[in-house]
């Protein structure tokens, strides 16, 4: 989920360590026989919305269920509707291929929230495997599949003004790290911390119901370590940041 879509963005280059995980390009037909995830190795797909918009449009009516079509129609901006449609049609096409069933027959549900027990936790497939997570931001969507619980997030690098406005919402150590960054480096550092944090909260199943200040994921090019989880930056085009978090074992 992109949390700052109502703001204007600066497109800024962002350096990434060589350890960043490179996703597969989600191009037309890639969902026919996708390689499945392996233990400890999530399978990532990055889709450029513009490249797939016209491909998935004729499929949406037959692939998406009524709830998905209603959520798509409720989005006011065409760019958001396009992104939602590409994300969710591709999710069903890939899950159908992994499960060996028709995409419309994939039964999506929600796990119990680990905080309150309500039916709004991590999204899941009733057939039990694989675990998955999706994220979209203007221009791109990221889909992650794994053997264990997984969360993924992709975001545009925000403006310096937005970083100034939102940095206090992060863990105190992350806020201090940002303050110590050269001003030109802060937007990318903020986006690194934000995508890691949101991916982690998705993997936990709490989403943004958990305080963003609770967990230190770090703003540097090297993610902080979290017991029981692997936090991995994802290689995406300049001007964007992405991360995936997967449960170990």
Short mmCIF file of C-alpha atoms in Angstrom, two decimals, residues 81-227:
data_model
loop_
_atom_site.label_atom_id
_atom_site.label_comp_id
_atom_site.label_asym_id
_atom_site.label_seq_id
_atom_site.Cartn_x
_atom_site.Cartn_y
_atom_site.Cartn_z
CA UNK A 81 -7.77 1.91 -11.25
CA UNK A 82 -5.15 0.82 -13.79
CA UNK A 83 -2.69 -0.05 -11.04
CA UNK A 84 -5.27 -1.98 -9.04
CA UNK A 85 -6.43 -3.92 -12.11
CA UNK A 86 -2.91 -4.88 -13.18
CA UNK A 87 -1.96 -5.90 -9.64
CA UNK A 88 -4.98 -8.08 -8.94
CA UNK A 89 -5.41 -9.67 -12.35
CA UNK A 90 -1.72 -10.62 -12.35
CA UNK A 91 -2.00 -11.91 -8.77
CA UNK A 92 -4.82 -14.25 -9.78
CA UNK A 93 -3.05 -15.36 -12.95
CA UNK A 94 0.11 -16.23 -11.01
CA UNK A 95 -1.73 -17.91 -8.12
CA UNK A 96 -3.80 -19.92 -10.60
CA UNK A 97 -0.60 -21.10 -12.29
CA UNK A 98 1.04 -22.01 -8.96
CA UNK A 99 -2.05 -23.88 -7.74
CA UNK A 100 -2.95 -25.47 -11.07
CA UNK A 101 -6.48 -23.99 -11.13
CA UNK A 102 -8.29 -21.36 -13.17
CA UNK A 103 -7.55 -17.82 -11.93
CA UNK A 104 -11.24 -17.01 -11.17
CA UNK A 105 -11.37 -20.10 -8.95
CA UNK A 106 -8.58 -18.91 -6.65
CA UNK A 107 -10.26 -18.40 -3.27
CA UNK A 108 -8.80 -15.37 -1.52
CA UNK A 109 -9.43 -14.64 2.13
CA UNK A 110 -7.99 -12.84 5.15
CA UNK A 111 -6.26 -14.37 8.14
CA UNK A 112 -7.22 -13.31 11.65
CA UNK A 113 -5.57 -10.09 12.76
CA UNK A 114 -2.86 -11.02 15.30
CA UNK A 115 -3.70 -7.91 17.31
CA UNK A 116 -7.48 -8.12 17.67
CA UNK A 117 -8.52 -11.42 16.08
CA UNK A 118 -10.69 -9.67 13.47
CA UNK A 119 -10.95 -10.93 9.86
CA UNK A 120 -8.62 -8.29 8.44
CA UNK A 121 -5.17 -9.83 8.81
CA UNK A 122 -2.75 -11.02 6.16
CA UNK A 123 -4.33 -11.90 2.77
CA UNK A 124 -4.12 -15.59 1.97
CA UNK A 125 -5.27 -18.32 -0.37
CA UNK A 126 -7.78 -20.76 1.08
CA UNK A 127 -5.85 -23.55 -0.64
CA UNK A 128 -3.05 -22.70 1.88
CA UNK A 129 -0.08 -22.13 -0.41
CA UNK A 130 1.79 -20.13 -1.42
CA UNK A 131 1.96 -17.13 0.89
CA UNK A 132 1.84 -13.85 -1.03
CA UNK A 133 1.93 -10.07 -0.72
CA UNK A 134 1.27 -7.29 -3.21
CA UNK A 135 2.09 -3.60 -3.35
CA UNK A 136 1.45 -0.87 -5.87
CA UNK A 137 2.62 2.67 -6.36
CA UNK A 138 2.04 4.99 -9.34
CA UNK A 139 3.68 3.27 -12.30
CA UNK A 140 4.59 -0.11 -10.78
CA UNK A 141 3.30 -3.04 -8.78
CA UNK A 142 5.32 -5.63 -6.87
CA UNK A 143 4.10 -9.17 -6.16
CA UNK A 144 5.87 -11.54 -3.76
CA UNK A 145 5.30 -15.26 -3.26
CA UNK A 146 6.96 -17.39 -0.58
CA UNK A 147 6.81 -20.69 1.27
CA UNK A 148 6.46 -18.81 4.58
CA UNK A 149 4.78 -15.53 5.56
CA UNK A 150 5.90 -12.65 3.37
CA UNK A 151 5.35 -8.92 2.99
CA UNK A 152 6.38 -6.61 0.14
CA UNK A 153 6.27 -2.90 -0.49
CA UNK A 154 7.27 -0.57 -3.33
CA UNK A 155 7.13 3.22 -3.12
CA UNK A 156 8.14 6.27 -5.08
CA UNK A 157 10.90 8.23 -3.42
CA UNK A 158 9.09 11.17 -1.76
CA UNK A 159 9.92 14.85 -1.78
CA UNK A 160 12.19 16.42 0.81
CA UNK A 161 9.21 18.33 2.21
CA UNK A 162 7.25 15.13 2.76
CA UNK A 163 10.23 13.48 4.47
CA UNK A 164 10.43 16.44 6.83
CA UNK A 165 6.72 16.08 7.56
CA UNK A 166 6.67 12.32 8.15
CA UNK A 167 10.07 11.39 9.60
CA UNK A 168 8.80 11.69 13.19
CA UNK A 169 6.41 8.79 12.48
CA UNK A 170 9.37 6.40 12.23
CA UNK A 171 11.30 4.63 14.99
CA UNK A 172 13.31 7.17 17.05
CA UNK A 173 16.60 5.67 15.84
CA UNK A 174 15.43 5.99 12.23
CA UNK A 175 14.44 9.60 12.81
CA UNK A 176 17.92 10.26 14.23
CA UNK A 177 19.55 8.49 11.27
CA UNK A 178 17.60 10.69 8.85
CA UNK A 179 18.63 13.83 10.71
CA UNK A 180 22.27 12.75 10.36
CA UNK A 181 21.91 12.17 6.58
CA UNK A 182 22.97 14.85 4.10
CA UNK A 183 19.73 16.57 3.01
CA UNK A 184 20.03 15.29 -0.56
CA UNK A 185 20.16 11.67 0.69
CA UNK A 186 17.21 11.83 3.06
CA UNK A 187 14.36 11.07 0.61
CA UNK A 188 15.93 7.76 -0.49
CA UNK A 189 16.87 6.87 3.10
CA UNK A 190 13.33 7.57 4.27
CA UNK A 191 11.87 5.45 1.45
CA UNK A 192 14.20 2.56 2.37
CA UNK A 193 13.01 2.62 5.97
CA UNK A 194 9.36 3.01 4.98
CA UNK A 195 9.29 0.13 2.49
CA UNK A 196 11.09 -2.21 4.90
CA UNK A 197 8.72 -1.23 7.68
CA UNK A 198 5.55 -1.63 5.64
CA UNK A 199 6.75 -4.96 4.21
CA UNK A 200 7.42 -6.18 7.76
CA UNK A 201 4.01 -5.12 9.03
CA UNK A 202 2.36 -6.86 6.08
CA UNK A 203 4.32 -10.04 6.84
CA UNK A 204 3.25 -9.86 10.48
CA UNK A 205 -0.35 -9.42 9.37
CA UNK A 206 -0.95 -6.29 11.45
CA UNK A 207 -0.60 -3.75 8.66
CA UNK A 208 -0.50 -0.16 9.84
CA UNK A 209 -2.45 -1.10 12.96
CA UNK A 210 0.99 -1.54 14.55
CA UNK A 211 2.78 1.66 15.56
CA UNK A 212 5.38 2.60 12.95
CA UNK A 213 7.68 3.67 15.78
CA UNK A 214 7.77 0.18 17.29
CA UNK A 215 10.35 -1.45 15.01
CA UNK A 216 13.78 -0.36 13.84
CA UNK A 217 14.35 -1.42 10.20
CA UNK A 218 17.04 1.14 9.44
CA UNK A 219 17.56 3.86 6.83
CA UNK A 220 21.01 2.86 5.57
CA UNK A 221 21.59 0.70 2.46
CA UNK A 222 21.87 -2.31 4.80
CA UNK A 223 18.63 -3.34 6.56
CA UNK A 224 18.52 -3.94 10.30
CA UNK A 225 18.18 -7.54 11.47
CA UNK A 226 14.96 -8.85 12.99
CA UNK A 227 14.94 -12.18 14.80
#
